[in-house]
XYZ file of C-alpha atoms in Angstrom:
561
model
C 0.000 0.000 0.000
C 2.822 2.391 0.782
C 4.632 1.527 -2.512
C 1.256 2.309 -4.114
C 0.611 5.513 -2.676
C 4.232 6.891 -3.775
C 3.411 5.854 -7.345
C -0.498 7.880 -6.877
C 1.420 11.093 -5.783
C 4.956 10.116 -8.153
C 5.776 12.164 -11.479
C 8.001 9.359 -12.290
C 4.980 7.013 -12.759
C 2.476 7.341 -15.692
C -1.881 6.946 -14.703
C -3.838 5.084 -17.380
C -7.465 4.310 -17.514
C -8.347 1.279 -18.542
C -11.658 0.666 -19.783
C -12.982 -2.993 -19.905
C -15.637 -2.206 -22.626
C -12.780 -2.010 -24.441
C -10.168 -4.383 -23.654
C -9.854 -8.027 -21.785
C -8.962 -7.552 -17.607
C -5.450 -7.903 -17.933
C -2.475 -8.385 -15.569
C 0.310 -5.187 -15.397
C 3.467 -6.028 -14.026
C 5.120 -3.654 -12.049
C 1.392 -1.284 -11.499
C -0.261 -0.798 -8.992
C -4.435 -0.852 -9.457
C -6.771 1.393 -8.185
C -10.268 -0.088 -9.122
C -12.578 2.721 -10.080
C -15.779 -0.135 -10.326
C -16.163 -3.187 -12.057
C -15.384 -1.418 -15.525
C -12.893 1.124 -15.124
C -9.065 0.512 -13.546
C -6.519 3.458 -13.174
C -2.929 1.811 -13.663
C 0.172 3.529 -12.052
C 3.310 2.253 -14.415
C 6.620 3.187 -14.024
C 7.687 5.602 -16.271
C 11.531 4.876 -16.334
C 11.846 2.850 -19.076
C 9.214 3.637 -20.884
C 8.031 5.457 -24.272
C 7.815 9.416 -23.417
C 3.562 9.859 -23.683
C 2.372 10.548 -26.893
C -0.888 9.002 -29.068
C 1.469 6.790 -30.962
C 2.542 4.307 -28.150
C -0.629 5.166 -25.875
C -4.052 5.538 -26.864
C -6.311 8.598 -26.698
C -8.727 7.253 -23.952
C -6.390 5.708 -21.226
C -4.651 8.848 -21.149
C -6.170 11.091 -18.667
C -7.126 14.359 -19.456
C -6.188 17.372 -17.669
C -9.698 19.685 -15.987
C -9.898 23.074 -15.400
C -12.373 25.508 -13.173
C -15.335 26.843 -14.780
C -15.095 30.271 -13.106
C -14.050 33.420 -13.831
C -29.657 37.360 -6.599
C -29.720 33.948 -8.401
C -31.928 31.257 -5.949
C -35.378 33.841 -6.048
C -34.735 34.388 -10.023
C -34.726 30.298 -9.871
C -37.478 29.589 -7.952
C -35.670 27.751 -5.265
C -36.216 30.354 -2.599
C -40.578 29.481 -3.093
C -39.850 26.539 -2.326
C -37.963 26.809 0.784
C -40.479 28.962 1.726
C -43.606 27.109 0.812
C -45.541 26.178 3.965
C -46.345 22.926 3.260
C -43.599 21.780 0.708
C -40.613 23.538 2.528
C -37.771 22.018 0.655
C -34.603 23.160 2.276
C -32.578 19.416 1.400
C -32.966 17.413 4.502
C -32.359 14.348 4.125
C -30.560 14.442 0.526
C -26.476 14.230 0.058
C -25.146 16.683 -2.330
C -21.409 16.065 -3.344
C -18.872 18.389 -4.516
C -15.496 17.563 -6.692
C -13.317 20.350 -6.238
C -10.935 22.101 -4.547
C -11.887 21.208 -1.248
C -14.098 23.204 1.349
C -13.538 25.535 3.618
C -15.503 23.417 6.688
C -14.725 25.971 9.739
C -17.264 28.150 7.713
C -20.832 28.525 10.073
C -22.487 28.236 6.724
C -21.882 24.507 6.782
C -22.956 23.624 10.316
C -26.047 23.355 12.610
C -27.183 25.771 15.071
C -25.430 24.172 17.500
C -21.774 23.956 15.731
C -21.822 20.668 14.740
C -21.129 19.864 11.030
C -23.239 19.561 8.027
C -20.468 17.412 6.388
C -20.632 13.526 6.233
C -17.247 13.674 5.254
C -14.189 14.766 3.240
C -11.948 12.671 1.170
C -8.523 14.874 0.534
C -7.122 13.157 -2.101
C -3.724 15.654 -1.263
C -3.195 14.354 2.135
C -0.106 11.539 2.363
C -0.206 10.945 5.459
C -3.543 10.350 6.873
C -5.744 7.410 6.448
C -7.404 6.800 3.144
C -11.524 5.632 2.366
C -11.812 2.147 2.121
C -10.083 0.558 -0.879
C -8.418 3.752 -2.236
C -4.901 3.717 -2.284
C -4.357 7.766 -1.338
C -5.772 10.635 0.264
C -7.393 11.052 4.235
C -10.732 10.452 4.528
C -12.536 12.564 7.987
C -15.712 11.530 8.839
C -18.884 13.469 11.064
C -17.170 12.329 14.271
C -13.423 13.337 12.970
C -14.848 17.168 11.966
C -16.804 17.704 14.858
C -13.776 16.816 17.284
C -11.735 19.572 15.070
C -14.299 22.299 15.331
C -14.514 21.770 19.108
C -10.724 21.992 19.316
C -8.461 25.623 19.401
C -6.562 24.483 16.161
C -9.400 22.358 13.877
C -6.721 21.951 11.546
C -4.542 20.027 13.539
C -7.142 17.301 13.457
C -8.606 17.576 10.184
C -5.585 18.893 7.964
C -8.205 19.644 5.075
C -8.130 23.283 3.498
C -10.047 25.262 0.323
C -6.455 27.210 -0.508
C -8.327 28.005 -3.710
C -11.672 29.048 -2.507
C -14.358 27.528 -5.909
C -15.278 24.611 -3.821
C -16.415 26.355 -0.576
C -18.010 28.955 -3.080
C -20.001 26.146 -5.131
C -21.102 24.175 -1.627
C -21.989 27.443 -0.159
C -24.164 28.410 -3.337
C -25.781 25.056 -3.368
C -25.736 24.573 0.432
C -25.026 27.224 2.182
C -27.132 27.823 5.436
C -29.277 31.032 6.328
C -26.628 33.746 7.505
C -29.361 37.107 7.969
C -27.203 39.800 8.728
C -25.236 39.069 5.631
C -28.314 38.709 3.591
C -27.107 34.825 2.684
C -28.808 31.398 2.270
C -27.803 28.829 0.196
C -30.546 26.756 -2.167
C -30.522 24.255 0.210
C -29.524 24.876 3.746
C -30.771 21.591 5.413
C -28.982 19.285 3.066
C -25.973 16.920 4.411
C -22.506 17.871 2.166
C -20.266 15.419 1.134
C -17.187 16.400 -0.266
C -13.663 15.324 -2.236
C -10.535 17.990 -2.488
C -8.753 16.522 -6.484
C -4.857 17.022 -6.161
C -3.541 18.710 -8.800
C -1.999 16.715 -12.062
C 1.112 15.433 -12.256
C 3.356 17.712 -13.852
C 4.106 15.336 -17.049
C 0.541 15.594 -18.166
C 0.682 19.267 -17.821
C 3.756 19.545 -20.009
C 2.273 16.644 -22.390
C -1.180 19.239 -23.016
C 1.016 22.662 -22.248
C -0.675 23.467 -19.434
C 0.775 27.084 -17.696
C 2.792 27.004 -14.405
C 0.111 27.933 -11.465
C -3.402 27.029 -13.389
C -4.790 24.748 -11.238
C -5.957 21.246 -13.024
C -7.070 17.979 -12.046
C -6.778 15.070 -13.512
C -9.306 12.610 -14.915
C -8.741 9.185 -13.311
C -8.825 11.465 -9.819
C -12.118 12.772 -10.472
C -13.678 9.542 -11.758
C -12.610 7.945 -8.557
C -13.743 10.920 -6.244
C -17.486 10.485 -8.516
C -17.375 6.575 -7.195
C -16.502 7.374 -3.671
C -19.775 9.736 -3.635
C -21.864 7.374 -4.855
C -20.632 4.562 -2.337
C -20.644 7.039 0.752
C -24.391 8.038 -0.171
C -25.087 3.960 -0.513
C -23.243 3.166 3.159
C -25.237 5.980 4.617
C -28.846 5.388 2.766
C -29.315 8.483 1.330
C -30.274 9.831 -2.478
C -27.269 12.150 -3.990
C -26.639 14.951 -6.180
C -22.949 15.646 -7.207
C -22.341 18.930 -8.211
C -18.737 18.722 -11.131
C -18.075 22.934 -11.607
C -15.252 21.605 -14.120
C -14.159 20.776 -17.825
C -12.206 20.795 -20.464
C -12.927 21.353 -24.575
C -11.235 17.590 -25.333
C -12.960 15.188 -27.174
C -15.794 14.398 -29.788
C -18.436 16.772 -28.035
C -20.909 13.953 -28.467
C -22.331 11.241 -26.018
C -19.551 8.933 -25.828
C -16.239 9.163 -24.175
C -14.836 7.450 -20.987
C -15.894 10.251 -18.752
C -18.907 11.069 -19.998
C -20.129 7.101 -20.101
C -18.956 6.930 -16.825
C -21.259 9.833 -15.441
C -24.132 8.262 -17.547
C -23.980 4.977 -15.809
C -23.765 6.992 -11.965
C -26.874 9.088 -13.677
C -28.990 6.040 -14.434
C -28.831 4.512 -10.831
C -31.824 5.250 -8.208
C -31.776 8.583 -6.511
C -28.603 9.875 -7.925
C -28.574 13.326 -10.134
C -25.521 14.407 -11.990
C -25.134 17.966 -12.576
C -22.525 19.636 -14.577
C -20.952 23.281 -16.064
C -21.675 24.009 -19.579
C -18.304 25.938 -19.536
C -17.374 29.259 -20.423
C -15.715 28.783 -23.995
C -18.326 30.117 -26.184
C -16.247 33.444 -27.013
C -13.155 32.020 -26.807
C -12.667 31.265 -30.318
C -11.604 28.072 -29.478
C -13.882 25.854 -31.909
C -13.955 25.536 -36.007
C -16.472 24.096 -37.840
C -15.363 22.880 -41.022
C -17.714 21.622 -44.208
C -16.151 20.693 -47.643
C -18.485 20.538 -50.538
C -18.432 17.680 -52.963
C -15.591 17.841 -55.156
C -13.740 20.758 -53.208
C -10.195 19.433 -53.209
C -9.642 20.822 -49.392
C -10.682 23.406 -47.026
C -7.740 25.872 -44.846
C -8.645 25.988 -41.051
C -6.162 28.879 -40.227
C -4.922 29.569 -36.249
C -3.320 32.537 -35.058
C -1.057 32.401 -32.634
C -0.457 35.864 -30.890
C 2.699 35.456 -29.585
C 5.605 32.858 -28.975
C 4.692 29.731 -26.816
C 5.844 26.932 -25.078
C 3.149 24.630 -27.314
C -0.396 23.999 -27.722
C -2.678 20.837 -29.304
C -5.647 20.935 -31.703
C -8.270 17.783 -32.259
C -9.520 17.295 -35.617
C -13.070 15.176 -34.976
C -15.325 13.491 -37.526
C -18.202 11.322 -36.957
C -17.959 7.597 -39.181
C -18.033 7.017 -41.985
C -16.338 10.284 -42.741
C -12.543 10.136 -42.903
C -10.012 13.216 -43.143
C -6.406 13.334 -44.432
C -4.238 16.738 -43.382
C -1.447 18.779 -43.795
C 0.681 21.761 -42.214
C 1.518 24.703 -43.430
C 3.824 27.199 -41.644
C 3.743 31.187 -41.135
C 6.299 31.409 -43.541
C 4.967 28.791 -46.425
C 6.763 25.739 -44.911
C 4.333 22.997 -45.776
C 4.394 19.646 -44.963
C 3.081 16.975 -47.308
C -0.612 15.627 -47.241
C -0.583 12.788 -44.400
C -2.310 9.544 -45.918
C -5.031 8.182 -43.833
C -3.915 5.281 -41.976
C -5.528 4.493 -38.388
C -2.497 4.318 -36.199
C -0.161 6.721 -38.302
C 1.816 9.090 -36.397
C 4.378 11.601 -38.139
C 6.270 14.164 -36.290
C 7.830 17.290 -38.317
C 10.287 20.171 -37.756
C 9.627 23.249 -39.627
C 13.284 24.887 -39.927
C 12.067 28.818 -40.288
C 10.003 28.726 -36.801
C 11.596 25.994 -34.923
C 8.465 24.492 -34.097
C 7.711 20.667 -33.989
C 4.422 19.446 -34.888
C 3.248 15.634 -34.061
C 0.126 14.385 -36.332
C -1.700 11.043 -34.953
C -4.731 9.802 -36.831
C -6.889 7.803 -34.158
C -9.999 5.986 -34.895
C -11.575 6.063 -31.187
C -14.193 3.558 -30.067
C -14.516 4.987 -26.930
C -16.231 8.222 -29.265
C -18.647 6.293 -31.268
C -16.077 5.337 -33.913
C -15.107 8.623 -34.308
C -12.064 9.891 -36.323
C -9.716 11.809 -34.228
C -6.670 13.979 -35.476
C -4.376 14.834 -33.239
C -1.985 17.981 -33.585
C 0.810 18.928 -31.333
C 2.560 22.320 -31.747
C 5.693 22.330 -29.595
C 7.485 25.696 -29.790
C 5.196 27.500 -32.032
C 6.364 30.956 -33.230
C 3.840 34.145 -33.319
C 1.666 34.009 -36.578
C -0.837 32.288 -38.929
C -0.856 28.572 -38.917
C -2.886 26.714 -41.671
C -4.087 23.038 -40.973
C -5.358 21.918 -44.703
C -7.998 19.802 -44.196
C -8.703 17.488 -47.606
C -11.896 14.472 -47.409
C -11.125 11.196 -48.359
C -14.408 9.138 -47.826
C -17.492 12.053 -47.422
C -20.904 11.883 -47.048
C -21.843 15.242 -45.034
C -18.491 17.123 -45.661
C -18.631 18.262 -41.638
C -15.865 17.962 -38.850
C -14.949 19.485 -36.029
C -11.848 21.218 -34.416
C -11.313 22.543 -30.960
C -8.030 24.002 -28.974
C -7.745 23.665 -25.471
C -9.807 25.387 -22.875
C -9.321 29.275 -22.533
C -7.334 29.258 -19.103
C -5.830 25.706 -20.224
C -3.645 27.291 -22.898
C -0.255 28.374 -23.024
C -0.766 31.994 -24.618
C -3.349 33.327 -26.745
C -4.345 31.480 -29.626
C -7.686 31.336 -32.186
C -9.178 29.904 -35.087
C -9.554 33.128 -37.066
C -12.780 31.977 -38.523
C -14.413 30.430 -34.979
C -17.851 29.125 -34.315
C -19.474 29.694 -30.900
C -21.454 26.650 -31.199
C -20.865 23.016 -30.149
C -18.704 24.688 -27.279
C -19.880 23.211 -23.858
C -16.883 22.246 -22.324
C -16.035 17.749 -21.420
C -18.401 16.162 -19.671
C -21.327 18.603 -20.366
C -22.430 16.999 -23.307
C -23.044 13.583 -21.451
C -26.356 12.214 -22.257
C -27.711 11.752 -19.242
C -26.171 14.337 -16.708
C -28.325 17.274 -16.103
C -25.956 20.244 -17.908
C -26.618 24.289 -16.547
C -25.693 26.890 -19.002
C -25.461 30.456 -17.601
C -27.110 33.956 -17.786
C -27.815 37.347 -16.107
C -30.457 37.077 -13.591
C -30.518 40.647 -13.137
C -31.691 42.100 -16.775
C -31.995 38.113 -17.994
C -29.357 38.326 -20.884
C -27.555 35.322 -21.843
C -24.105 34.840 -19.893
C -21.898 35.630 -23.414
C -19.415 33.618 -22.565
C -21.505 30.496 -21.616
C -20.498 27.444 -23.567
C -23.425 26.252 -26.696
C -25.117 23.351 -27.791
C -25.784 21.318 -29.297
C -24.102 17.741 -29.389
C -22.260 16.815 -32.258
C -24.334 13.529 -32.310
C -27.682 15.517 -31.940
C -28.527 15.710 -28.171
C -30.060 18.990 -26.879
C -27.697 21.255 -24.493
C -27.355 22.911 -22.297
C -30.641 21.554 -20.844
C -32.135 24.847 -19.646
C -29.389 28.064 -18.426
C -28.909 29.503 -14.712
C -27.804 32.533 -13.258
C -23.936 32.772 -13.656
C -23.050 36.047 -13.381
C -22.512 37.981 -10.145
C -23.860 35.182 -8.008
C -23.216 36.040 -4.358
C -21.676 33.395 -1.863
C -19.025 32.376 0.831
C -15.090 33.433 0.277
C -12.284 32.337 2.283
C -12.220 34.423 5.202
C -15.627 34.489 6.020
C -16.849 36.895 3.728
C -18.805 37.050 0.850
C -17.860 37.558 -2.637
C -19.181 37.371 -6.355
C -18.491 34.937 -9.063
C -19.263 34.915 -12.709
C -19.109 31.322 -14.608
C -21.132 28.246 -15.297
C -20.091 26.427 -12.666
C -22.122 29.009 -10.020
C -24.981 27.944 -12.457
C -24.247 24.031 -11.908
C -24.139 24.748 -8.127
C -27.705 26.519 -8.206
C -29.054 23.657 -10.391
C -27.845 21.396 -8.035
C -29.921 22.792 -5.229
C -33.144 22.626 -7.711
C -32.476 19.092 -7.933
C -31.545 18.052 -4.290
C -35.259 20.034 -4.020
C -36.375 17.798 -5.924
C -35.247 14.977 -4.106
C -36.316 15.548 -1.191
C -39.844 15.858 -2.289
C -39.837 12.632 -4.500
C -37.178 10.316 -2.688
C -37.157 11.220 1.024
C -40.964 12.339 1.495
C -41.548 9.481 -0.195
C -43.957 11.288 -3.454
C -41.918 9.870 -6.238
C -39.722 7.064 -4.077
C -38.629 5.876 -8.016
C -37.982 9.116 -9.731
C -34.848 8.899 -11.620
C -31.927 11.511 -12.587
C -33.964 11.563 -15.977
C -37.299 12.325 -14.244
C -35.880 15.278 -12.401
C -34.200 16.384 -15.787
C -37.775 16.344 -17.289
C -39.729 18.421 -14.365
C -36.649 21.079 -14.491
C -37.094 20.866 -18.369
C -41.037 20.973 -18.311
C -40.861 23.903 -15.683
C -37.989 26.233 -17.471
C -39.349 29.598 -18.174
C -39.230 30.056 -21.958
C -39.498 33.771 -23.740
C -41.931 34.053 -26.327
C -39.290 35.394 -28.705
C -37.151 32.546 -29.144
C -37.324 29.103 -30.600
C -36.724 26.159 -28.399
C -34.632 23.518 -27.772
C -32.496 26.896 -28.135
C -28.044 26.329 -28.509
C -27.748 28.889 -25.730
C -31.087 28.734 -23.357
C -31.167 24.739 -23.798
C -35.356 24.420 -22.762
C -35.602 28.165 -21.368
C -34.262 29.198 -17.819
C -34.324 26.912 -14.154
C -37.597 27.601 -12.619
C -37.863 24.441 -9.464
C -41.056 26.444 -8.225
C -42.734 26.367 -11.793
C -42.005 22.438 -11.945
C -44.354 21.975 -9.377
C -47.096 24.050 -11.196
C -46.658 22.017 -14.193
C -46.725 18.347 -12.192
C -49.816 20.297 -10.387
C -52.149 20.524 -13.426
């Protein structure tokens, strides 16, 4: 156990996930296994010895990705506040779980305790502590129970006993938005205030996946195996202690096909498919970012340029090329100064890596064909060292039927420097895993003139599914800082934390009053959808608004009639 822990917490050991969809349980010598469930593995390898990380020796999937925070009065505009207030419905979240995977929580905070000091928290899983004792069959982290955090907050020095902090602050904001309870003088009350909290602090990544995706020095990301394994350790803490839960994920990333498959994503549909559990997730703030090209070649157009700038010189940045089967895609390069590298012949499996003399830049191609996405083609581009200017990928179509594909770059605060397609689309941009089928996905907007949140990623899925499912206040949205104070944040992931309190509503009413005791993630999904407020001027399912804007209180009307 200790030799696994180093290799957890170790930049000299590579993490894969290993999906058994997609492969036979196999052996690994010299790893150590952390079992996710009964379908999903994380291996720890050594890395000594080994191929450096790149698409050709290591496929897209096991490779975890890297997850940023979707950050940069909302409960009455949402109609969570009637509801609390409703004499005989009163739904404040007793009796319902609501998990948060984030930065951590700042659990000192009065917000999260009774009346008489005790906690609110059933527990905390710190996947950064080393040296404290971890849940049951994890290899890493400190786990602190009710008992452990009460003992603390009775002590002079609580973190003597429970070591646990929220250095960043998003994670005590999101559980005090969603949770929070009823602080008067400061005007404060979280959506629901009665609810038990339940919550896992990610360590950071490892540093060799942040230089693999060019991640800049002091951005905080986490990576994916982490978070999978902090999404199972929800679920079975809310199974040990009987109670439904909603998990509330305020992060993402722009990787992958932006359609319903992916390991991530299938993994969050199978949690959101089991009784009384409700995923809720960010639709991201990428929509003005510039970040996402979509490409269509006519019949018999011989190719179509997809041109980046790149504003100034970086360390390196990585594009995906996506296109649904049966389409296939060949590509080339072609430099700032005309340096062009030959068209790439479709081969599933190819990899080619290039210098271009003028710039000094290196550029990796790998053509994937990824199961995992439906069968989806997946180019692959790696810039290393690329100098300030216009970048062409040529795109040319080898086997057509639609003459569409995709491209994204990485997430906004995920990339090295500033760098656009100079012909963008603001569509298809809700960030990894907000286009999973089945999780309940916020987009954001202004509660205070009811404007869309401009920056709040769009639907809809490449494969055809509607999102964002309805949109939430995300801008301005008041709640708990650090020091006991109170401060403002704009982003989607305030809008996930609201939605979660609609749902854990919800809950309550159906699961623990016992007036739906079967009512699944997809049933709550259809009263929130059924009650969003929709504006006579627009059309819906709408790529911004999703089904209109989170009214809980209005859901109840409709079930009502």
């Amino acid at each position: 156990m200790a030799t696994c822990k180093e290799q957890v917490y170790s930049n000299d050991y590579f993490d894969f996930i290993v999906y058994y969809g997609d492969v036979e349980k196999i052996p690994a010598p010299g790893a150590c296994i952390q079992r996710i469930d009964e379908d999903y593995d994380i291996f720890y390898y050594p890395r000594e010895g080994q191929p450096p990380l790149d698409l050709n020796r290591y496929t897209y999937s096991t490779i975890p990705k890297c997850y940023g925070l979707l950050d940069q009065t909302a409960l009455e505009a949402s109609g969570i506040l009637k509801l609390q207030n409703q004499p005989v419905l009163s739904l404040k979240g007793e009796g319902v779980l609501v998990g948060f995977v984030d930065t951590g929580i700042d659990y000192t905070n009065n917000l999260f305790r009774y009346s008489d000091g005790t906690t609110r928290l059933i527990s905390i899983w710190d996947q950064t502590v080393t040296d404290g004792t971890p849940p049951m069959g994890i290899l890493y982290g400190a786990e602190y129970g009710t008992d452990k955090i009460n003992q603390a907050l009775s002590s002079e020095n609580p973190y003597e006993l429970v070591p646990s902090r929220d250095e960043n602050g998003h994670g005590t904001f999101l559980a005090g938005v969603a949770c929070g309870g009823e602080d008067v003088p400061n005007d404060f009350i979280g959506a629901v205030p009665e609810a038990n909290i339940a919550v896992v602090k990610l360590k950071e990544a490892k540093q060799y996946l942040r230089d693999f995706f060019f991640i800049p020095e002091g951005v905080p990301v986490y990576q994916e195996n982490d978070i999978m394994l902090a999404i199972s350790y929800l679920h079975n803490v809310a199974a040990v202690h009987g109670m439904p839960l909603v998990i509330c994920i305020g992060l993402g990333n722009s990787m992958g096909s932006h359609g319903r498959g992916g390991i991530f994503s299938s993994y969050l549909n199978g949690i959101s498919t089991k009784r009384s559990r409700a995923v809720v997730v960010a639709a991201g703030n990428e929509a003005n970012s510039r970040h996402h090209f979509q490409g269509r070649i006519a019949p018999g157009v011989e190719y179509e340029d997809v041109e980046i700038t790149v504003e100034e010189d970086m360390t390196g940045f990585f594009v995906e090329l996506w296109a649904a089967a049966p389409e296939l895609y060949a590509v080339s390069v072609v430099s700032p100064t005309g340096e062009r590298i030959p068209k790439i012949p479709v081969r599933m499996g190819a990899s080619e890596v290039f210098s271009f003399v003028f710039e000094g830049t290196t550029v990796s191609v790998d053509y994937r064909m990824e199961s995992s996405e439906l069968g989806s083609q997946l180019i692959f581009f790696r810039f290393q060292s690329p100098k300030k200017g216009l970048w062409t990928i040529r795109v040319y179509p080898q086997s057509t039927i639609t003459g569409i594909y995709h491209m994204w770059l990485p997430m906004r605060q995920l990339a090295a420097g500033t760098v656009f397609f100079l012909r963008s689309n603001p569509n298809v941009t809700i960030t990894t895993p907000g286009m999973a089928a089945e999780v309940i996905t916020a987009g954001g907007y202004n509660a205070k003139d009811r404007s869309i949140f401009a920056d709040s990623g769009r639907g809809f899925a490449v494969t055809g599914e509607v999102k964002p499912d309805f949109a939430a206040p995300a801008v301005n949205v008041y709640g708990p800082g650090l020091r006991g104070n109170y401060v403002t944040y704009t982003g989607t992931s305030a809008a996930a934390a609201i939605a979660a309190g609609a749902c854990a509503q919800i809950m309550q009413w159906a699961i623990v009053d016992q007036n739906n005791p079967v009512l699944s993630s997809a049933g709550i999904k259809n009263m929130l959808i059924r009650g969003a407020q929709r504006s006579s001027e627009r059309t819906y399912p709408n790529r911004e608004w999703g089904y209109g804007t989170l009214d809980v209180y209005h859901s109840f009307e409709v079930i009502r009639q």
